[in-house]
XYZ file of C-alpha atoms in Angstrom:
707
model
C -15.001 -21.910 25.591
C -14.419 -18.504 27.158
C -17.705 -16.584 27.235
C -17.838 -13.056 25.863
C -19.718 -11.964 28.984
C -16.503 -12.589 30.920
C -14.587 -10.264 28.634
C -16.916 -7.416 27.724
C -19.855 -5.589 29.165
C -23.200 -7.043 28.165
C -24.973 -5.681 25.080
C -27.648 -4.122 27.292
C -25.033 -2.284 29.357
C -23.376 -0.962 26.231
C -26.410 0.036 24.213
C -28.025 1.927 27.060
C -25.757 4.933 26.772
C -24.015 4.435 23.411
C -26.036 6.935 21.330
C -25.347 9.690 23.877
C -21.577 9.411 23.435
C -21.028 12.006 20.751
C -17.249 11.656 21.028
C -17.408 8.411 19.081
C -19.880 9.639 16.485
C -18.333 9.686 13.020
C -20.027 13.013 12.286
C -18.271 14.528 15.280
C -14.926 13.978 13.534
C -15.729 16.487 10.768
C -14.393 20.037 10.721
C -14.717 23.181 8.643
C -12.995 22.973 5.256
C -11.479 26.456 4.876
C -7.693 26.667 5.104
C -6.505 28.045 8.426
C -3.240 30.007 8.350
C -1.147 29.652 11.541
C -1.183 32.774 13.685
C 1.846 35.092 13.488
C 3.499 33.609 10.383
C 6.880 35.163 11.157
C 6.867 33.643 14.629
C 5.960 30.296 13.140
C 8.805 30.503 10.594
C 11.266 31.575 13.283
C 10.328 28.581 15.445
C 10.969 26.198 12.558
C 14.244 27.839 11.511
C 15.571 28.057 15.063
C 15.027 24.338 15.552
C 17.394 23.445 12.678
C 19.830 26.387 12.863
C 23.465 26.038 13.992
C 23.267 26.253 17.764
C 19.529 25.617 17.579
C 17.333 23.059 19.318
C 18.359 20.080 17.217
C 22.094 20.642 17.482
C 22.082 21.348 21.204
C 20.901 17.774 21.762
C 24.095 15.808 22.415
C 22.904 12.790 20.475
C 19.667 12.021 18.689
C 18.359 8.457 18.966
C 21.923 7.167 19.227
C 23.108 9.227 16.248
C 25.229 12.398 16.297
C 23.374 15.602 15.420
C 24.737 17.874 12.690
C 23.585 20.918 10.779
C 22.261 20.029 7.341
C 21.374 23.088 5.239
C 19.225 20.917 2.962
C 17.077 19.858 5.922
C 16.687 23.437 7.085
C 15.736 24.583 3.562
C 13.102 21.871 3.254
C 11.625 22.657 6.673
C 11.286 26.344 5.767
C 9.647 25.460 2.442
C 7.128 23.219 4.210
C 6.403 25.951 6.766
C 5.876 28.517 3.999
C 3.516 26.090 2.255
C 1.465 25.769 5.450
C 1.231 29.561 5.686
C 0.411 30.264 2.037
C -1.754 27.212 1.379
C 0.234 26.441 -1.775
C 1.262 22.894 -2.676
C 4.903 21.789 -2.563
C 6.950 19.013 -4.195
C 10.380 18.320 -2.672
C 13.139 16.009 -3.825
C 15.094 15.283 -0.643
C 17.957 12.822 -1.231
C 18.859 10.191 1.336
C 20.551 11.779 4.349
C 18.643 15.065 4.233
C 16.429 13.989 7.131
C 13.152 14.698 5.373
C 10.909 13.208 8.061
C 12.070 15.802 10.615
C 11.965 18.487 7.909
C 8.213 18.064 7.442
C 7.312 16.918 10.969
C 8.805 19.909 12.767
C 6.626 22.483 10.907
C 3.609 20.264 11.585
C 4.542 20.132 15.284
C 4.787 23.918 15.571
C 1.520 24.179 13.621
C -0.235 22.048 16.281
C -2.933 24.006 18.091
C -2.883 26.799 15.492
C -5.363 25.091 13.160
C -8.604 23.395 14.069
C -7.833 20.468 11.796
C -5.073 17.835 12.012
C -2.339 17.279 9.477
C -2.128 13.900 7.730
C 1.156 12.221 6.795
C 0.765 9.363 4.319
C 3.553 6.828 3.713
C 3.809 3.776 1.472
C 5.679 1.436 3.810
C 4.802 0.182 7.281
C 8.453 0.661 8.271
C 8.244 4.417 7.760
C 4.898 4.616 9.575
C 6.422 2.875 12.582
C 9.543 5.055 12.453
C 7.459 8.229 12.529
C 5.193 7.120 15.388
C 7.596 5.082 17.507
C 10.840 7.017 17.051
C 10.459 10.472 15.497
C 7.328 11.674 17.308
C 8.559 10.865 20.851
C 11.893 12.554 20.088
C 10.214 15.694 18.785
C 7.974 15.910 21.831
C 11.088 15.904 23.976
C 13.108 18.284 21.815
C 10.437 20.883 20.994
C 8.587 20.857 24.291
C 5.335 21.145 22.294
C 2.449 19.150 23.747
C 1.106 17.765 20.475
C -0.791 14.551 19.798
C 0.023 12.031 17.077
C -1.969 8.958 16.045
C -1.324 5.994 13.778
C -4.173 5.414 11.302
C -4.725 1.996 9.782
C -7.474 0.612 7.594
C -10.677 -0.649 9.193
C -9.893 -4.302 8.491
C -6.854 -4.096 10.777
C -9.133 -3.935 13.831
C -11.106 -6.651 15.590
C -14.903 -6.210 15.536
C -16.370 -7.287 18.880
C -19.870 -7.648 17.458
C -18.708 -10.020 14.730
C -16.598 -11.900 17.252
C -19.647 -12.318 19.476
C -21.716 -13.532 16.528
C -19.095 -16.064 15.529
C -18.710 -17.298 19.099
C -22.445 -17.533 19.747
C -24.961 -20.339 19.436
C -24.448 -20.629 15.669
C -20.670 -20.888 15.898
C -20.671 -24.384 14.453
C -22.548 -23.210 11.363
C -20.689 -19.920 10.903
C -17.085 -21.043 11.233
C -15.772 -22.195 7.833
C -14.212 -25.217 9.518
C -14.287 -26.841 12.952
C -10.489 -26.557 13.137
C -10.867 -22.783 13.653
C -12.572 -23.228 17.005
C -9.319 -23.206 18.974
C -8.099 -20.092 17.150
C -11.417 -18.401 17.917
C -11.020 -19.104 21.630
C -7.476 -17.708 21.540
C -8.744 -14.529 19.875
C -11.381 -14.119 22.556
C -8.765 -14.402 25.290
C -6.480 -12.016 23.413
C -9.295 -9.482 22.971
C -9.746 -9.311 26.756
C -6.225 -7.888 27.186
C -5.555 -6.076 23.905
C -5.629 -2.265 24.213
C -5.928 -1.727 20.447
C -7.533 -4.837 18.927
C -5.075 -4.498 16.034
C -4.247 -7.462 13.809
C -0.555 -6.586 14.069
C -0.685 -7.168 17.820
C -1.941 -10.773 17.588
C 0.987 -12.711 19.030
C 0.095 -16.214 17.854
C -0.421 -17.986 14.552
C -4.019 -18.399 13.420
C -5.905 -19.588 10.365
C -5.786 -16.897 7.654
C -9.484 -17.387 6.926
C -10.551 -16.425 10.449
C -9.555 -12.766 10.611
C -11.778 -11.626 7.666
C -14.764 -13.021 9.595
C -14.091 -11.014 12.768
C -12.456 -7.805 11.565
C -14.182 -4.456 11.083
C -15.738 -3.911 7.656
C -17.284 -0.781 6.194
C -20.520 -2.384 5.061
C -21.488 -4.057 8.313
C -20.675 -1.424 10.930
C -23.663 -0.562 13.133
C -21.938 2.539 14.527
C -23.852 3.936 17.552
C -26.444 1.151 17.264
C -23.812 -1.501 17.930
C -24.069 -3.127 21.377
C -20.266 -3.032 21.627
C -19.955 0.562 20.460
C -18.312 1.815 23.654
C -15.564 -0.828 23.441
C -15.145 -0.645 19.655
C -11.435 -0.714 18.843
C -11.915 0.941 15.457
C -14.104 3.775 16.738
C -11.628 4.406 19.533
C -8.877 4.587 16.937
C -10.904 7.018 14.826
C -11.585 9.121 17.897
C -7.821 9.343 18.475
C -7.347 10.435 14.848
C -9.878 13.212 15.292
C -8.177 14.396 18.478
C -4.662 14.243 17.027
C -2.612 17.094 15.628
C -0.741 14.723 13.301
C -2.254 11.554 11.820
C 0.150 9.059 10.223
C -1.598 6.920 7.587
C -0.521 4.758 4.661
C -1.214 5.270 0.963
C -3.846 2.509 0.874
C -5.938 4.154 3.603
C -5.338 7.634 2.202
C -6.583 6.715 -1.284
C -9.550 4.819 0.111
C -10.434 7.977 2.026
C -9.893 10.135 -1.064
C -12.172 7.911 -3.181
C -14.899 8.001 -0.498
C -14.841 11.792 -0.360
C -15.158 11.943 -4.141
C -15.916 15.128 -5.941
C -18.836 16.018 -3.679
C -16.686 16.361 -0.560
C -18.388 13.536 1.320
C -16.857 12.446 4.617
C -14.217 9.745 4.455
C -12.321 7.568 6.910
C -9.772 10.171 7.962
C -10.775 13.361 9.776
C -11.017 16.416 7.555
C -7.419 17.567 7.572
C -5.905 20.983 7.123
C -2.582 19.863 5.639
C -1.313 16.768 3.869
C 2.203 15.376 3.501
C 2.739 12.429 1.148
C 6.097 10.818 1.847
C 7.536 8.200 -0.543
C 5.551 10.114 -3.157
C 7.432 8.672 -6.139
C 4.777 5.907 -6.319
C 1.831 8.313 -6.348
C 0.708 7.647 -9.935
C 0.775 3.863 -9.538
C -0.941 4.045 -6.137
C -3.732 6.164 -7.595
C -4.173 3.798 -10.560
C -4.486 0.868 -8.157
C -6.726 2.311 -5.457
C -8.985 4.445 -7.658
C -9.673 1.547 -10.018
C -11.776 -1.650 -9.883
C -10.503 -5.083 -8.911
C -12.767 -8.142 -8.606
C -11.267 -11.562 -7.925
C -12.700 -15.058 -8.016
C -11.609 -15.619 -4.420
C -13.359 -12.407 -3.371
C -16.682 -13.330 -4.977
C -16.561 -16.965 -3.845
C -15.578 -15.860 -0.350
C -18.668 -13.651 -0.054
C -20.936 -16.433 -1.293
C -19.336 -18.952 1.064
C -20.037 -16.619 3.968
C -23.695 -16.839 3.016
C -23.674 -20.589 2.396
C -20.888 -23.026 1.591
C -22.415 -26.206 0.138
C -19.136 -28.091 0.642
C -19.513 -28.130 4.432
C -23.069 -26.805 4.948
C -21.837 -23.764 6.882
C -22.673 -20.079 6.606
C -25.009 -17.302 7.725
C -27.959 -18.916 5.926
C -27.805 -22.187 7.838
C -31.101 -21.443 9.607
C -34.608 -22.827 9.737
C -37.313 -21.860 7.256
C -38.409 -22.577 3.688
C -37.353 -19.129 2.454
C -33.828 -19.752 3.778
C -33.710 -23.034 1.843
C -34.373 -21.133 -1.379
C -31.718 -18.593 -0.439
C -29.144 -21.315 0.220
C -29.925 -22.891 -3.143
C -29.499 -19.558 -4.922
C -26.230 -18.831 -3.110
C -24.861 -22.273 -4.024
C -25.871 -21.780 -7.663
C -24.277 -18.337 -7.699
C -21.035 -19.846 -6.395
C -21.045 -22.428 -9.206
C -21.661 -19.632 -11.705
C -18.795 -17.633 -10.183
C -16.350 -20.463 -10.809
C -17.559 -20.720 -14.403
C -17.517 -16.950 -14.892
C -13.899 -16.590 -13.804
C -12.788 -19.760 -15.611
C -13.319 -18.034 -18.967
C -10.790 -15.407 -17.864
C -8.326 -18.068 -16.727
C -8.743 -19.706 -20.139
C -8.072 -16.351 -21.787
C -4.792 -16.158 -19.886
C -3.844 -19.735 -20.820
C -4.447 -18.988 -24.499
C -1.848 -16.250 -24.548
C 1.884 -16.092 -24.119
C 3.883 -12.958 -23.534
C 5.200 -11.573 -26.786
C 8.170 -10.198 -24.845
C 9.599 -13.299 -23.159
C 7.497 -16.212 -24.447
C 6.396 -17.105 -20.917
C 2.855 -18.137 -19.978
C 0.604 -15.133 -19.423
C -0.123 -14.108 -15.864
C -1.636 -10.806 -17.012
C -3.375 -9.994 -20.283
C -5.161 -6.958 -21.590
C -8.782 -7.024 -22.785
C -9.710 -4.854 -25.757
C -13.121 -6.178 -26.928
C -16.432 -5.764 -25.132
C -17.922 -8.974 -26.573
C -15.057 -11.302 -25.678
C -16.703 -12.780 -22.561
C -20.147 -13.771 -21.292
C -21.661 -12.500 -18.054
C -23.723 -15.339 -16.639
C -22.952 -14.318 -13.041
C -24.549 -10.900 -12.602
C -28.112 -12.143 -13.076
C -27.638 -14.797 -10.412
C -26.147 -12.172 -8.061
C -29.114 -9.919 -8.834
C -31.581 -12.673 -7.880
C -29.605 -13.421 -4.730
C -29.558 -9.730 -3.816
C -33.346 -9.496 -4.220
C -34.026 -12.637 -2.184
C -31.707 -11.451 0.584
C -33.485 -8.103 0.689
C -36.883 -9.802 0.883
C -35.672 -12.148 3.620
C -34.285 -9.325 5.756
C -37.432 -7.243 5.281
C -39.706 -10.096 6.327
C -38.052 -10.571 9.711
C -40.591 -9.522 12.358
C -39.696 -6.837 14.882
C -38.819 -9.240 17.663
C -36.623 -11.314 15.389
C -34.817 -8.198 14.185
C -33.867 -7.358 17.756
C -32.583 -10.845 18.444
C -30.743 -11.073 15.156
C -29.582 -7.498 14.615
C -25.995 -8.691 14.187
C -27.010 -11.313 11.622
C -29.122 -8.730 9.791
C -26.135 -6.386 9.579
C -23.959 -9.161 8.144
C -26.574 -10.009 5.505
C -27.014 -6.359 4.538
C -23.250 -6.015 4.193
C -23.060 -9.017 1.891
C -25.984 -7.621 -0.125
C -23.911 -4.472 -0.664
C -20.923 -6.572 -1.691
C -23.048 -8.396 -4.274
C -24.219 -5.032 -5.610
C -20.646 -3.748 -5.910
C -19.662 -6.942 -7.755
C -22.517 -6.428 -10.203
C -21.598 -2.777 -10.804
C -17.907 -3.580 -11.302
C -18.606 -6.511 -13.620
C -20.903 -4.330 -15.718
C -18.220 -1.660 -16.122
C -15.658 -4.314 -17.054
C -17.878 -6.193 -19.521
C -19.130 -3.030 -21.239
C -15.765 -1.225 -20.945
C -17.826 1.838 -20.145
C -14.992 3.939 -18.713
C -13.180 5.467 -21.669
C -10.115 6.731 -19.804
C -9.176 3.297 -18.443
C -7.388 0.075 -19.286
C -9.030 -3.330 -18.790
C -7.040 -6.444 -17.996
C -7.055 -9.877 -16.377
C -4.410 -11.312 -14.101
C -3.798 -14.542 -12.229
C -4.375 -14.373 -8.500
C -2.251 -16.156 -5.941
C -3.562 -19.660 -5.327
C -5.225 -19.930 -8.742
C -8.229 -18.218 -10.194
C -8.261 -14.887 -11.952
C -8.919 -11.200 -11.323
C -10.612 -8.626 -13.532
C -9.214 -5.082 -13.334
C -10.138 -1.598 -14.486
C -7.328 0.948 -13.995
C -7.752 4.661 -14.759
C -5.401 6.245 -17.282
C -6.392 9.811 -16.388
C -4.645 9.818 -13.012
C -3.230 13.308 -13.589
C -6.713 14.688 -14.221
C -8.194 12.881 -11.207
C -5.477 13.975 -8.759
C -5.462 17.511 -10.088
C -9.165 17.810 -9.383
C -9.413 15.758 -6.188
C -6.125 16.622 -4.493
C -4.138 19.544 -5.842
C -7.055 21.960 -5.971
C -8.336 21.217 -2.476
C -8.693 23.690 0.398
C -5.446 22.590 2.070
C -1.760 22.498 1.081
C -0.246 19.208 -0.125
C 3.463 18.468 0.322
C 4.990 15.664 -1.760
C 8.461 14.387 -0.931
C 10.778 11.575 -1.940
C 14.450 10.973 -2.605
C 13.708 10.681 -6.336
C 11.201 12.934 -8.086
C 13.292 14.603 -10.796
C 14.833 13.585 -14.108
C 17.844 15.725 -15.084
C 16.976 18.018 -12.152
C 13.520 18.705 -13.612
C 10.141 17.989 -12.021
C 8.345 18.183 -15.381
C 7.909 14.436 -15.882
C 6.765 13.705 -12.342
C 4.434 16.687 -11.994
C 2.907 16.028 -15.405
C 2.169 12.392 -14.577
C 0.324 13.240 -11.326
C -1.347 16.527 -12.283
C 0.579 18.593 -9.716
C -0.672 22.178 -9.735
C -0.995 25.313 -7.606
C 2.371 24.860 -5.989
C 6.139 25.102 -5.919
C 9.023 22.659 -6.323
C 12.287 22.305 -4.446
C 15.201 20.093 -5.502
C 17.802 19.634 -2.762
C 21.323 18.363 -3.265
C 22.752 15.366 -1.420
C 24.501 15.867 1.923
C 26.805 12.947 1.088
C 30.193 13.135 -0.574
C 30.765 12.192 -4.208
C 33.667 9.933 -3.216
C 31.583 7.641 -1.013
C 30.793 5.331 -3.952
C 31.954 4.328 -7.427
C 29.861 3.273 -10.402
C 31.227 0.238 -12.250
C 29.958 -0.786 -15.691
C 30.956 -4.178 -17.079
C 32.465 -3.971 -20.559
C 32.070 -7.749 -21.070
C 28.281 -7.958 -20.838
C 26.205 -8.672 -23.951
C 23.064 -6.583 -24.320
C 19.903 -7.910 -22.600
C 18.286 -8.972 -25.884
C 21.178 -11.359 -26.576
C 20.828 -15.108 -25.962
C 24.100 -15.019 -24.046
C 22.847 -12.410 -21.596
C 21.604 -14.701 -18.792
C 24.729 -16.871 -18.725
C 26.978 -13.809 -18.758
C 24.887 -12.207 -16.038
C 25.514 -15.098 -13.651
C 29.268 -14.953 -14.328
C 29.498 -11.190 -13.779
C 27.455 -11.351 -10.572
C 29.990 -13.781 -9.124
C 32.874 -11.533 -10.151
C 31.501 -8.375 -8.601
C 30.159 -10.063 -5.462
C 33.670 -11.438 -4.890
C 35.035 -7.869 -4.977
C 33.164 -7.000 -1.771
C 33.065 -10.463 -0.189
C 29.268 -10.518 -0.393
C 27.470 -7.608 1.303
C 25.429 -7.090 -1.867
C 21.948 -6.391 -3.166
C 21.454 -7.821 -6.657
C 18.415 -6.111 -8.193
C 16.518 -7.838 -11.009
C 13.646 -6.728 -13.219
C 12.160 -10.239 -13.595
C 11.743 -13.343 -11.470
C 12.848 -15.502 -14.417
C 16.320 -13.934 -14.474
C 16.503 -14.009 -10.681
C 15.727 -17.736 -10.470
C 18.123 -18.606 -13.315
C 21.035 -16.692 -11.776
C 20.311 -17.987 -8.272
C 20.725 -21.564 -9.468
C 23.879 -20.733 -11.425
C 25.677 -18.957 -8.567
C 24.524 -21.088 -5.629
C 27.549 -23.399 -5.721
C 30.018 -20.524 -5.977
C 28.396 -18.729 -3.039
C 28.459 -21.913 -0.979
C 32.191 -22.371 -1.589
C 32.769 -18.750 -0.555
C 30.632 -19.175 2.600
C 28.241 -16.477 1.387
C 24.594 -16.920 2.317
C 22.240 -16.353 -0.633
C 18.797 -14.898 0.100
C 16.333 -14.967 -2.800
C 12.981 -13.235 -3.067
C 10.093 -15.551 -3.816
C 11.299 -18.324 -1.511
C 10.095 -19.338 1.935
C 11.272 -16.168 3.691
C 9.189 -13.017 3.907
C 10.628 -9.695 2.754
C 11.096 -8.479 6.327
C 12.774 -11.731 7.396
C 15.156 -11.568 4.417
C 16.183 -8.058 5.413
C 16.642 -9.060 9.042
C 18.975 -11.931 8.096
C 20.796 -9.724 5.585
C 21.505 -7.066 8.230
C 22.714 -9.628 10.763
C 24.870 -11.665 8.359
C 26.992 -8.906 6.866
C 28.555 -11.190 4.229
C 25.211 -12.319 2.784
C 23.834 -11.481 -0.668
C 20.202 -10.715 -1.417
C 18.578 -11.288 -4.824
C 15.445 -9.134 -5.144
C 13.012 -7.772 -7.688
C 10.647 -4.809 -7.705
C 9.968 -4.310 -3.973
C 13.694 -4.188 -3.137
C 14.420 -1.336 -5.555
C 12.816 1.139 -3.159
C 11.945 1.654 0.497
C 14.801 -0.487 1.873
C 17.222 1.033 4.376
C 20.382 -0.963 5.226
C 23.073 1.444 6.456
C 26.548 0.246 7.329
C 28.876 -2.507 6.168
C 26.119 -5.091 5.525
C 25.338 -3.350 2.209
C 28.490 -2.348 0.349
C 27.514 -3.351 -3.178
C 24.382 -2.761 -5.248
C 24.287 -4.654 -8.539
C 21.718 -3.511 -11.107
C 21.274 -6.340 -13.587
C 19.137 -4.511 -16.128
C 17.868 -0.993 -16.714
C 14.417 -0.899 -15.077
C 12.253 0.177 -17.996
C 8.529 -0.297 -17.322
C 7.416 -3.659 -18.694
C 5.880 -3.107 -22.148
C 3.702 -6.155 -21.495
C 2.060 -4.516 -18.481
C -1.452 -3.445 -19.571
C -1.305 -0.186 -17.620
C 2.089 0.701 -19.107
C 0.793 -0.208 -22.562
C -2.287 1.947 -22.054
C -0.227 4.915 -20.889
C 2.048 4.621 -23.918
C -0.920 4.424 -26.303
C -2.388 7.553 -24.770
C 0.859 9.470 -25.297
C 1.180 8.294 -28.898
C -2.457 9.152 -29.619
C -1.667 12.716 -28.547
C 1.265 12.808 -30.995
C 4.004 12.294 -28.417
C 6.857 9.821 -28.022
C 6.029 7.186 -25.445
C 9.714 6.306 -25.047
C 10.986 9.836 -24.443
C 7.962 11.048 -22.491
C 7.279 8.002 -20.317
C 9.439 4.875 -20.629
C 12.843 6.569 -20.325
C 12.118 9.036 -17.491
C 10.230 6.345 -15.525
C 13.229 4.015 -15.887
C 15.686 6.722 -14.788
C 13.660 7.383 -11.640
C 13.533 3.663 -10.807
C 17.275 3.363 -11.538
C 17.980 6.176 -9.073
C 15.803 4.451 -6.494
C 17.708 1.183 -6.838
C 21.138 2.793 -6.714
C 20.011 4.832 -3.722
C 19.919 1.713 -1.546
C 23.719 1.899 -1.178
C 24.667 5.141 0.582
C 22.462 5.744 3.624
C 24.872 7.617 5.922
C 28.092 9.658 5.798
C 30.132 6.637 6.856
C 28.824 4.315 4.110
C 31.146 3.293 1.265
C 30.618 0.948 -1.646
C 30.145 0.279 -5.340
C 27.181 0.427 -7.705
C 27.551 -2.128 -10.496
C 25.567 -1.798 -13.728
C 25.395 -5.002 -15.792
C 23.426 -3.487 -18.666
C 25.719 -2.438 -21.485
C 23.111 -0.089 -22.926
C 24.304 2.666 -20.564
C 27.380 2.781 -22.842
C 26.063 1.586 -26.211
C 22.819 3.571 -26.472
C 22.371 7.304 -26.743
C 19.923 7.314 -23.859
C 22.421 5.529 -21.606
C 23.903 8.851 -20.535
C 20.583 9.734 -18.867
C 21.133 6.880 -16.409
C 24.799 7.564 -15.716
C 24.150 11.280 -15.268
C 21.509 10.415 -12.665
C 24.206 9.122 -10.295
C 26.599 11.607 -8.621
C 29.513 9.162 -8.318
C 32.623 8.662 -10.513
C 32.372 6.055 -13.282
C 34.710 3.182 -14.158
C 34.345 0.664 -16.978
C 35.635 -2.731 -15.820
């Protein structure tokens, strides 16, 4: 085995000077909170406007990243609005349709802001693709075009980075007891060799396949970070990354990290993961309400609880942190094993609850089910976790001074798992007592079996209004789809947007680049004939473009049914069919789709948004059903109940506008450049037969034909 001493400096060499290095200290990343207005506002505005103006910086570049440059008044208008927001400190919501060039429109003001504020700006995106585009493509181009010497950094969650201390612990004398299985030994040695050469220690940079269970044992975790006390502090990949965030003018994060940071700061303004920023841009902001409900809620899974207990002691293979000598450790192992048994039993009652129910909407077996009664389940797990927590605390406290020095890394791991047990207990108590009034409680099946208990807030607008839109910095929200009938009322009301302005830009594309086709032969979705007719119509409209199509579904059941029905037809036409939910990942499906321009992709929710396929490969988007939020989704149900309790109409105030926004997102996959042409096919007759159907057709700027 490769020895860590060959890769890193020794612990003694590291710890000798680590506390003196203030640059890596988390506290050193904090800044003053007052909003700083850029000096000479008119100069700042002129710089931004000149960049986008006819004959300005952008247009004098012959070609930009292989694409011709052109003046887009919408882009210039958005850039000025963002710049004015940075000056005034007011929030801003911008609908910037595809083709506007919104990333440059918000990045350029942030670039010219660099050095004029003592705090960085944060850009948060939902997709990794956009993060990589900003850092790898847009930022280098803007450095060249503007001549501004600004710094940008990519921010990822802590678990994306390798922890050298945990790696050393796992590779040490107790490796045989700590590794979940002996088969991981080879992967561990590969990681050690990789760590010697890796400049970032990022999970994304691992260039070989490894056991999925290994990375959680060696990645950085919040609860077990020793910070300046860590013997590997100077080489810490995560702390180096955080240092780069604090030194950057622009930090590009994702929504998951941003909301984790927001929750950590809380209402008291505590420090979070990101440096204290002076401006925030949330791109792909159409998902803001759902992101907040997910990341500001509670989620406890069977696999998560069992995984923590197995790290302490797994009775199946006698491995874990507690495989040590001593009578007190024997008692701890016994308690951990008993707690694991109780965890399986605890979560089995939730799995049984799911098996008892069937969806009242499609008759399928429940994979998610809402909980309404506090006395429906028994908590026989928390007491065992409480005993385990106490015994762990007593064990750690009883270690003598010399043993603490020798086992500081082990002690940190045990303390981290103690904290995890405490968080499980707190979350279970909230779930069992349903103590949060403005929340919905539900159970869902987790991948690989088992179940998950969830608590999702229903007062997202109130939370974001208080935590985000009344902060001491301006927030810019942007997306291609934020309005319904050119109004921001629905979107802003759902997220609590306040203290700001809105801007709705028109599309730079021509109305004649696409046609909307509605099938007159389709039965309505509630009809028994709908699925069979759907398969027939898909074949007809795919044949019109010779493939080159996205077919967007609202359920996996319909997707699987139609895939089987059309497979033979596609085969005879030499059209490759790519279906979500199969062996291929989402990114691999898109790669094949782009390369095989005659292929057809069947996708559900994740393909309605955030997918960019310009050119001939995508000439046809088929929308199989209007994307109303699922009434069987507990969060949707809870939101509707809240509206009705206030005397409103859940359909008019939530279901319909949410569906129109999603519909616009799906249709927006088609036209991504001025040279794109194609058709948008709607196979849901309700756009013609129902009064609300006009809301969907009016949302698309293209001419309509009924086929």
